[in-house]
CSV table of C-alpha atoms and ligand atoms in Angstrom, one decimal:
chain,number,residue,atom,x,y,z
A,269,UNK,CA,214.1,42.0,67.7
A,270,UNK,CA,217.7,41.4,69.5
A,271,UNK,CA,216.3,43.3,72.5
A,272,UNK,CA,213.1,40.9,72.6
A,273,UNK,CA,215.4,37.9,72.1
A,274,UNK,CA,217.6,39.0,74.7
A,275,UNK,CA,215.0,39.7,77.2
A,276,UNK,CA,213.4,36.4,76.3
A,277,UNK,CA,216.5,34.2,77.1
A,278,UNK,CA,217.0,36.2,80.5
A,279,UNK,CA,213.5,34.8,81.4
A,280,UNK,CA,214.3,31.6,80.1
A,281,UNK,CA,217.4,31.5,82.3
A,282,UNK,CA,215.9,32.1,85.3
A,283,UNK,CA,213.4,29.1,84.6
A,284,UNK,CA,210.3,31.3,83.2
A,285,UNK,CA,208.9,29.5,80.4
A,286,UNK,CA,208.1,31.0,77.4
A,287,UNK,CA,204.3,30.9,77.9
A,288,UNK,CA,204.7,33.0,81.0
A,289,UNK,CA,207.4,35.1,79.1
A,290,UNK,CA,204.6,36.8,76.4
A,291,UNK,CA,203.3,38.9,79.4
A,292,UNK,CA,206.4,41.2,79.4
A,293,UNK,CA,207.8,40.7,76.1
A,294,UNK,CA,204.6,42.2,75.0
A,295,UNK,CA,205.8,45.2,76.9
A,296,UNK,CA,209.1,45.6,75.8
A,297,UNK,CA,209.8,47.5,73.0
A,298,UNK,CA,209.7,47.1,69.5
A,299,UNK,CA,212.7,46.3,67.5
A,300,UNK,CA,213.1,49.4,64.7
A,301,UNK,CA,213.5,48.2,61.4
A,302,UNK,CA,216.6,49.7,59.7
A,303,UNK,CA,215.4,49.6,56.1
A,304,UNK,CA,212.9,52.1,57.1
A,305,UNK,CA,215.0,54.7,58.8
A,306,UNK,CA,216.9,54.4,55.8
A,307,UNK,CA,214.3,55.4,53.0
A,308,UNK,CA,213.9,58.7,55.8
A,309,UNK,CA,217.2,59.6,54.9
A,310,UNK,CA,217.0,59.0,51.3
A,311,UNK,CA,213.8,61.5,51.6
A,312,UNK,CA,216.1,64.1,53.3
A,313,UNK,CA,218.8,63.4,51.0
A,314,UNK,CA,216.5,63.8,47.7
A,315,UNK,CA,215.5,66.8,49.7
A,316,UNK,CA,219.0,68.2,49.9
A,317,UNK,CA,219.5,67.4,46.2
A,318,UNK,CA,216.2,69.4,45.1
A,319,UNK,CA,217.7,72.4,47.3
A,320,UNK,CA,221.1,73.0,46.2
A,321,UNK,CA,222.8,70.4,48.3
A,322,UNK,CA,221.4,71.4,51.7
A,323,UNK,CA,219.1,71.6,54.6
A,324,UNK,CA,220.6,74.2,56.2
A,325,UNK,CA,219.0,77.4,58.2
A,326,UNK,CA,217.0,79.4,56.2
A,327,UNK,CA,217.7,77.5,52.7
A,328,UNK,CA,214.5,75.9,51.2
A,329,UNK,CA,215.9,72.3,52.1
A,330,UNK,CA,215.5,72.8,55.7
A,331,UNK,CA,211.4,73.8,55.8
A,332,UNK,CA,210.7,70.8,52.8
A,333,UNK,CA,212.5,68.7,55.6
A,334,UNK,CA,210.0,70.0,58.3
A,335,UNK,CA,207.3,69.7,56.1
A,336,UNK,CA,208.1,66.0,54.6
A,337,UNK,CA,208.8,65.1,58.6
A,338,UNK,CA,205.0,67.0,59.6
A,339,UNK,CA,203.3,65.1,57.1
A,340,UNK,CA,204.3,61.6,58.0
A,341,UNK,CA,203.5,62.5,61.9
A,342,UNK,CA,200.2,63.9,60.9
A,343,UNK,CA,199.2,61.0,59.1
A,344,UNK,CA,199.6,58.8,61.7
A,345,UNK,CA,197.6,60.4,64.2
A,346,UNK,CA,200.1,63.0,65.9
A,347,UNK,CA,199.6,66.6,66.9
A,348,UNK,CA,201.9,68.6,65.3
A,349,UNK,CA,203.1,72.0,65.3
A,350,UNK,CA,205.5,74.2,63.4
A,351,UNK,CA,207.2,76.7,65.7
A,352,UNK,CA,209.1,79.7,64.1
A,353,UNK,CA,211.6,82.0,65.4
A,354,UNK,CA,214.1,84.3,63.6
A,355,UNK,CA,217.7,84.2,63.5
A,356,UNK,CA,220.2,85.8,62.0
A,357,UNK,CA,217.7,87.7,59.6
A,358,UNK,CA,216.0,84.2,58.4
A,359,UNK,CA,213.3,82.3,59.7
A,360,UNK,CA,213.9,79.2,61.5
A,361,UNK,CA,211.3,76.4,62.1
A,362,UNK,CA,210.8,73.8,65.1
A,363,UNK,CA,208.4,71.1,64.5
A,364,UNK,CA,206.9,70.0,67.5
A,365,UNK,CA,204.5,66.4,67.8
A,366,UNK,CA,202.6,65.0,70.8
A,367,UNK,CA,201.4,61.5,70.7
A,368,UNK,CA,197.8,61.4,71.9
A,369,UNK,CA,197.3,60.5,75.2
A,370,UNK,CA,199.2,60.1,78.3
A,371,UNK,CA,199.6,61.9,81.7
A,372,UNK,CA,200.0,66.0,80.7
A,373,UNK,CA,201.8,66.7,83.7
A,374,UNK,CA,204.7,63.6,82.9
A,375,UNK,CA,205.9,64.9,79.2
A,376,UNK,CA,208.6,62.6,78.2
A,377,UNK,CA,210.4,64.3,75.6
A,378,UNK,CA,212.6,63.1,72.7
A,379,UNK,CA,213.9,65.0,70.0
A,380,UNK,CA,217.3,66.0,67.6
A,381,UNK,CA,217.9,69.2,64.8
A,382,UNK,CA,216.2,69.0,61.6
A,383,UNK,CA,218.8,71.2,60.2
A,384,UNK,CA,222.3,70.7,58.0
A,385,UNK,CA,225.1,73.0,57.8
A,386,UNK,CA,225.5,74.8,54.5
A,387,UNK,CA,227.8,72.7,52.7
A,388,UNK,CA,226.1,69.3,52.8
A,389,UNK,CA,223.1,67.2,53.3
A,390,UNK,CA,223.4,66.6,56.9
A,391,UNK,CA,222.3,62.8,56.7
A,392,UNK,CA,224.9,61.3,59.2
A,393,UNK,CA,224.3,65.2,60.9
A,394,UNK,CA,221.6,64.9,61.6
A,395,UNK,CA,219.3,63.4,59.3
A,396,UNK,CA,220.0,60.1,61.7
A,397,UNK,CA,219.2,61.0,64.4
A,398,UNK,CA,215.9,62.6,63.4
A,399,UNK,CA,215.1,59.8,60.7
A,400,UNK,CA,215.3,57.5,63.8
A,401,UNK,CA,212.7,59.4,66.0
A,402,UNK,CA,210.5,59.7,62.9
A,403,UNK,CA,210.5,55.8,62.8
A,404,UNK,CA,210.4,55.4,66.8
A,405,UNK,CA,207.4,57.9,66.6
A,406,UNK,CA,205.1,56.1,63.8
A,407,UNK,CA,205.9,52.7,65.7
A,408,UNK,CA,204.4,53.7,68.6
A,409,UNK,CA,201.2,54.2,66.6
A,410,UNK,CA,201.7,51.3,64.8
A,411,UNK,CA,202.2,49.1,67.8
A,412,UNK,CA,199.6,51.0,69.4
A,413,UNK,CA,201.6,51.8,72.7
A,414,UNK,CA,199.6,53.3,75.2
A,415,UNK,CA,201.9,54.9,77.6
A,416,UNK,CA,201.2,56.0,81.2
A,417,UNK,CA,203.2,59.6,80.7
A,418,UNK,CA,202.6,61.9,77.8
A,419,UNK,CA,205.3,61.9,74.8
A,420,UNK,CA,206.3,64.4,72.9
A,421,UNK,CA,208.9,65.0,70.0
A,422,UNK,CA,211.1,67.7,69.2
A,423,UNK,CA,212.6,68.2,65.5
A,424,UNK,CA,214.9,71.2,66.3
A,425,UNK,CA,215.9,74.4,63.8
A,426,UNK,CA,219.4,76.1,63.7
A,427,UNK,CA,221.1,73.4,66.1
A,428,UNK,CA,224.4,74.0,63.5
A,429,UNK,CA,224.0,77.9,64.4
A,430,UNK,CA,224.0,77.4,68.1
A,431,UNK,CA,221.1,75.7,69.3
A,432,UNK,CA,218.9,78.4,68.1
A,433,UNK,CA,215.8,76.5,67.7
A,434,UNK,CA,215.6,74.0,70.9
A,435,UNK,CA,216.9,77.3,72.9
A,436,UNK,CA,213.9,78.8,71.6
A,437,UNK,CA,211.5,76.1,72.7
A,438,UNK,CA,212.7,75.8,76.1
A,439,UNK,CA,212.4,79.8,76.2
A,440,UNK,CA,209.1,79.7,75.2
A,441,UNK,CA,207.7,77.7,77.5
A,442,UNK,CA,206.1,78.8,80.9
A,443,UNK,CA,207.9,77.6,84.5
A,444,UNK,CA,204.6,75.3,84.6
A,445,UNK,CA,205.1,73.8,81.5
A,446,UNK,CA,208.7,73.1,81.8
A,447,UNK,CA,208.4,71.8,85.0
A,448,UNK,CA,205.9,69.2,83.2
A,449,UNK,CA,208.9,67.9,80.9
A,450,UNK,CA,210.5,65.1,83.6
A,451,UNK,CA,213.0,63.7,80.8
A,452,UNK,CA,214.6,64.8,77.6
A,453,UNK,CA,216.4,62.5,75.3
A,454,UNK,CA,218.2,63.8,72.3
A,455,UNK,CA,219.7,61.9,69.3
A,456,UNK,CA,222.4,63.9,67.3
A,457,UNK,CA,224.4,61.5,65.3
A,458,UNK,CA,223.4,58.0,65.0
A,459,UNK,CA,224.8,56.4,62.2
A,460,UNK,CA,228.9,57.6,61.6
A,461,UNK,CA,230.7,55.8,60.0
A,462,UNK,CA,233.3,54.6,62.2
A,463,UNK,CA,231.2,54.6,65.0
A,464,UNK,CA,231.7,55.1,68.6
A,465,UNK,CA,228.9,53.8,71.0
A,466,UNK,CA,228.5,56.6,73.4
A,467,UNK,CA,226.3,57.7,75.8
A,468,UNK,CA,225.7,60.7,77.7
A,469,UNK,CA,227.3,61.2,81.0
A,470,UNK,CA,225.0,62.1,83.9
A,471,UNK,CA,227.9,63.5,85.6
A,472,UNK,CA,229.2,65.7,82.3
A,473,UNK,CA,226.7,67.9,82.2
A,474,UNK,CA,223.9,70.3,84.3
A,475,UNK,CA,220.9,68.1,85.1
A,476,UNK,CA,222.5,64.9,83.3
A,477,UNK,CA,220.2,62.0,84.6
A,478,UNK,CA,222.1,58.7,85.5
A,479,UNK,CA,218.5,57.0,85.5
A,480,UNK,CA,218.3,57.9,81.8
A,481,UNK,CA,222.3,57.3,81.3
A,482,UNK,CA,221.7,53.8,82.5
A,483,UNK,CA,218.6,53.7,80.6
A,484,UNK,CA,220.5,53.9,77.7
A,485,UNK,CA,223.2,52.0,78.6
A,486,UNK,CA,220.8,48.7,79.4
A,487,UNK,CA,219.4,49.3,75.9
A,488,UNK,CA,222.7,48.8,74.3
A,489,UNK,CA,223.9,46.1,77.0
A,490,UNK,CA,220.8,44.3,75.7
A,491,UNK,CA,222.1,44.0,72.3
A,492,UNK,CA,225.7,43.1,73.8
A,493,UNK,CA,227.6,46.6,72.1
A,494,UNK,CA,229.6,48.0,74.8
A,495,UNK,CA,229.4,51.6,75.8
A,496,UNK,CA,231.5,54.3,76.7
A,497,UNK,CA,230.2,57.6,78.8
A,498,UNK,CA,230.7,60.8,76.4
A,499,UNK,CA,230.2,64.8,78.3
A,500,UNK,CA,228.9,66.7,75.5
A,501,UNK,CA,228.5,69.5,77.3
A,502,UNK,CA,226.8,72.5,74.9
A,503,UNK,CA,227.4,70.7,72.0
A,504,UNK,CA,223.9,70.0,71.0
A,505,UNK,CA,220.4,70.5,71.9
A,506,UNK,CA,220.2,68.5,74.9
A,507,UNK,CA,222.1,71.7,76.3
A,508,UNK,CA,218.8,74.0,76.5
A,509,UNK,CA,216.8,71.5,78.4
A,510,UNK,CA,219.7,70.5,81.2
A,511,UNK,CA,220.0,74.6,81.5
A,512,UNK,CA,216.5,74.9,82.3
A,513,UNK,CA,216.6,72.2,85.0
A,514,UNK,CA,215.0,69.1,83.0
A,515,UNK,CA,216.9,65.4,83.1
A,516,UNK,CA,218.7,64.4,79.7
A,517,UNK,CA,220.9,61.7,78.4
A,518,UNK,CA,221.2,60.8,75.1
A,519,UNK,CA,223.4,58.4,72.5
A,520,UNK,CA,226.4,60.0,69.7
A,521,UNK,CA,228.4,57.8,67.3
A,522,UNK,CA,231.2,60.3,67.3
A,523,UNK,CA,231.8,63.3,64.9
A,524,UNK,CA,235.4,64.7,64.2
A,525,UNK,CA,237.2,62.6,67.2
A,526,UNK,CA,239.4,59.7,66.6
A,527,UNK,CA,239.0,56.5,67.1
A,528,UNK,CA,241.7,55.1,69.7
A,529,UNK,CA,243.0,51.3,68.7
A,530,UNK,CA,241.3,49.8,72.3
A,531,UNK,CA,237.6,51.4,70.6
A,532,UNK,CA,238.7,49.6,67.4
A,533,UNK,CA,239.0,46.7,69.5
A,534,UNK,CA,235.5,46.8,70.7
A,535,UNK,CA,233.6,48.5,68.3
A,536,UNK,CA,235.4,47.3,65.3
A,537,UNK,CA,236.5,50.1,62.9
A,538,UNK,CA,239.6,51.7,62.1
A,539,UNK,CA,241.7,52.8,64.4
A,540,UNK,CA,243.2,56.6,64.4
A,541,UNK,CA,240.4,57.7,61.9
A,542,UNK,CA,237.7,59.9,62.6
A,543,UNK,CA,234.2,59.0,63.4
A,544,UNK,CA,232.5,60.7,61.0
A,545,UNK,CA,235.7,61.7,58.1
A,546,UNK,CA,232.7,63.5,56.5
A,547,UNK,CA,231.7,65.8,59.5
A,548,UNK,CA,229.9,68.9,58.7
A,549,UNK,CA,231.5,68.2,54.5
A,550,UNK,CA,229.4,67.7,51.5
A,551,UNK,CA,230.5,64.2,51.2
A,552,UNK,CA,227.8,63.8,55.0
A,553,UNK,CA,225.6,61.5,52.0
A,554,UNK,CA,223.8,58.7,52.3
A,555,UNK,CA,226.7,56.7,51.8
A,556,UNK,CA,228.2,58.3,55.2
A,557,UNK,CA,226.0,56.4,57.4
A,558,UNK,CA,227.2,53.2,59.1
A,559,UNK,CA,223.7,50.9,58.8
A,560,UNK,CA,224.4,48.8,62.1
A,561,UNK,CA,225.1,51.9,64.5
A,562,UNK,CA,221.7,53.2,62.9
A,563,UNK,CA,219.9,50.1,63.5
A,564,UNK,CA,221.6,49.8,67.1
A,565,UNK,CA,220.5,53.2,68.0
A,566,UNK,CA,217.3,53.0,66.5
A,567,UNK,CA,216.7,50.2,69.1
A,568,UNK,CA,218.2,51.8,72.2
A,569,UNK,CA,216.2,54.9,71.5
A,570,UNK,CA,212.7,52.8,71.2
A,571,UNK,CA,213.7,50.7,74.0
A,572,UNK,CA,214.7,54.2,76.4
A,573,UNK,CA,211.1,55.0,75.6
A,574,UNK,CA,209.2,52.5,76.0
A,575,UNK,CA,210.9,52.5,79.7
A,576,UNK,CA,210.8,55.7,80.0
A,577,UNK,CA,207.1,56.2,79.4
A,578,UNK,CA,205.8,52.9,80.2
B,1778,DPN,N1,226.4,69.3,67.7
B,1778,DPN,C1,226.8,68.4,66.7
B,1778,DPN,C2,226.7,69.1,65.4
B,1778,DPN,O1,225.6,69.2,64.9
B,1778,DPN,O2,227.7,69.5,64.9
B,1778,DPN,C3,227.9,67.5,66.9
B,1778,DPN,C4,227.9,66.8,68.2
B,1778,DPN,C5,226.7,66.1,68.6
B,1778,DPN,C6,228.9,66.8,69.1
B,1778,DPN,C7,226.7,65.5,69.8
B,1778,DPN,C8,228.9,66.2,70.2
B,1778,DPN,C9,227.8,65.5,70.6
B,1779,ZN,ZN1,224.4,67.7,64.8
């Protein structure tokens, strides 16, 4: 909703009244209602819970998370697939959706790891980011977006192991096919608890985009939280698609890093703590998640979109 406010009082300003102003509000995004990204991550942690305390790699948490995730796409209308590859002597799972529709040779792809480490739930890392797309995803159906290029999500295995399962993906596609994917977009880390707003740096990385950096960055200018670049280099997933050529960006709320006083300024917080104090640790619960850098990011990644694909 901020987004469509703020969008609304920039036509306003510049003497468009608000009659005229329901043509492209109508296209802008929707806003992404927190409460629901946060019953996802009450499903993955109840998911955790049921499996010994993880979703980890081979562990029965992290295919009930694929499955749980599958069913909600399928129901609302989405292609899915489950692709499996093996690493170190277990089977690993990607879960792969396509929204119906949309120009096959523009994919715009979004996507974020599925999977825990061992010793916790992996609901700031990265249930978040994945409970986020799940939302972003069923919104499109339920707004009944009908974008011009073809989107497709990516719910990644084995991210904690070495980004196994996007690796994998990108691999297994032909020159064609990845020449078809003209943006990636990956969310790993949404909701810390001392959070940082960061966004990927087009110049940090191989094939960094600074149309999608700036993408992002107007989506969180739009609710007035200010930025900072962030290189995450072959930290996460994004890493396989920028090797094979394909734009990325993406958003982080920090992990292990500290927060400097001048971010506690900004951002609010508390200065020379961590991000995320609970960072790969079995106390990455429910209770890790801070609910406005969810909610933020669950705007700017709708909002990226529905530009993106538009
Ligand atoms: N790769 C993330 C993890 O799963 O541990 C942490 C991370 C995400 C670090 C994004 C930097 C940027
Ligand atoms: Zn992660």
């Amino acid at each position: 909703m901020r987004i469509l406010i703020a969008l609304a009082a920039a036509l306003m300003v510049t003497g468009t009244t608000a009659a005229q102003a329901a043509a492209p509000a109508a296209l802008a995004a929707p806003n992404i209602n927190v409460a629901n990204v946060q019953a996802h991550l009450n499903q993955f942690q109840s998911i955790a819970n049921a499996n010994g305390g993880n979703r980890a790699h081979g562990r029965p948490g992290y295919l009930a998370s694929i499955n749980w995730v599958k069913g909600r796409l399928d129901a609302a209308g989405f292609t899915t697939r489950v692709q499996s590859f093996t690493y170190n002597g277990a089977t690993g799972y990607n879960l792969i959706a396509d929204y119906p529709g949309g120009d096959l040779n523009n994919v715009v792809m979004l996507g974020g790891h599925l999977d825990s480490v061992t010793s916790g739930p992996g609901i700031n890392d990265n249930g978040t980011g994945s409970a986020s797309l799940l939302e972003v995803a069923l919104q499109m159906k339920a707004t009944n977006f009908q974008p011009t290029k073809h989107v497709r999500f990516g719910w990644w295995g084995a991210e904690e192991l070495g980004l196994r399962g996007s690796t994998f993906y990108v691999n297994s596609l032909s020159t064609t096919d990845r020449s078809r994917i003209k943006a990636y977009l990956n969310f790993d880390m949404t909701g810390s608890p001392n959070p940082g707003y960061f966004v990927y740096s087009a110049s940090g990385q191989p094939s960094g985009s600074l149309a999608l950096q700036q993408r992002l960055q107007a989506g969180f200018t739009a609710l007035n939280v200010q930025t900072e670049l962030t290189s995450v280099g072959g930290r996460s997933d994004h890493a396989a698609f920028a090797r094979a050529g394909i734009p990325v960006g993406g958003t982080f709320t920090g992990a292990e890093g500290i927060k400097t006083s001048a971010q506690a300024q900004k951002w609010g917080g508390t200065a020379g703590q961590a991000y995320d104090r609970c960072y790969h640790r079995s106390c990455d619960t429910t209770s890790n998640v801070n609910a406005t850098a969810l909610d933020r990011n669950a705007d700017v990644i709708a909002s990226a979109l529905w530009a993106t694909a538009a």
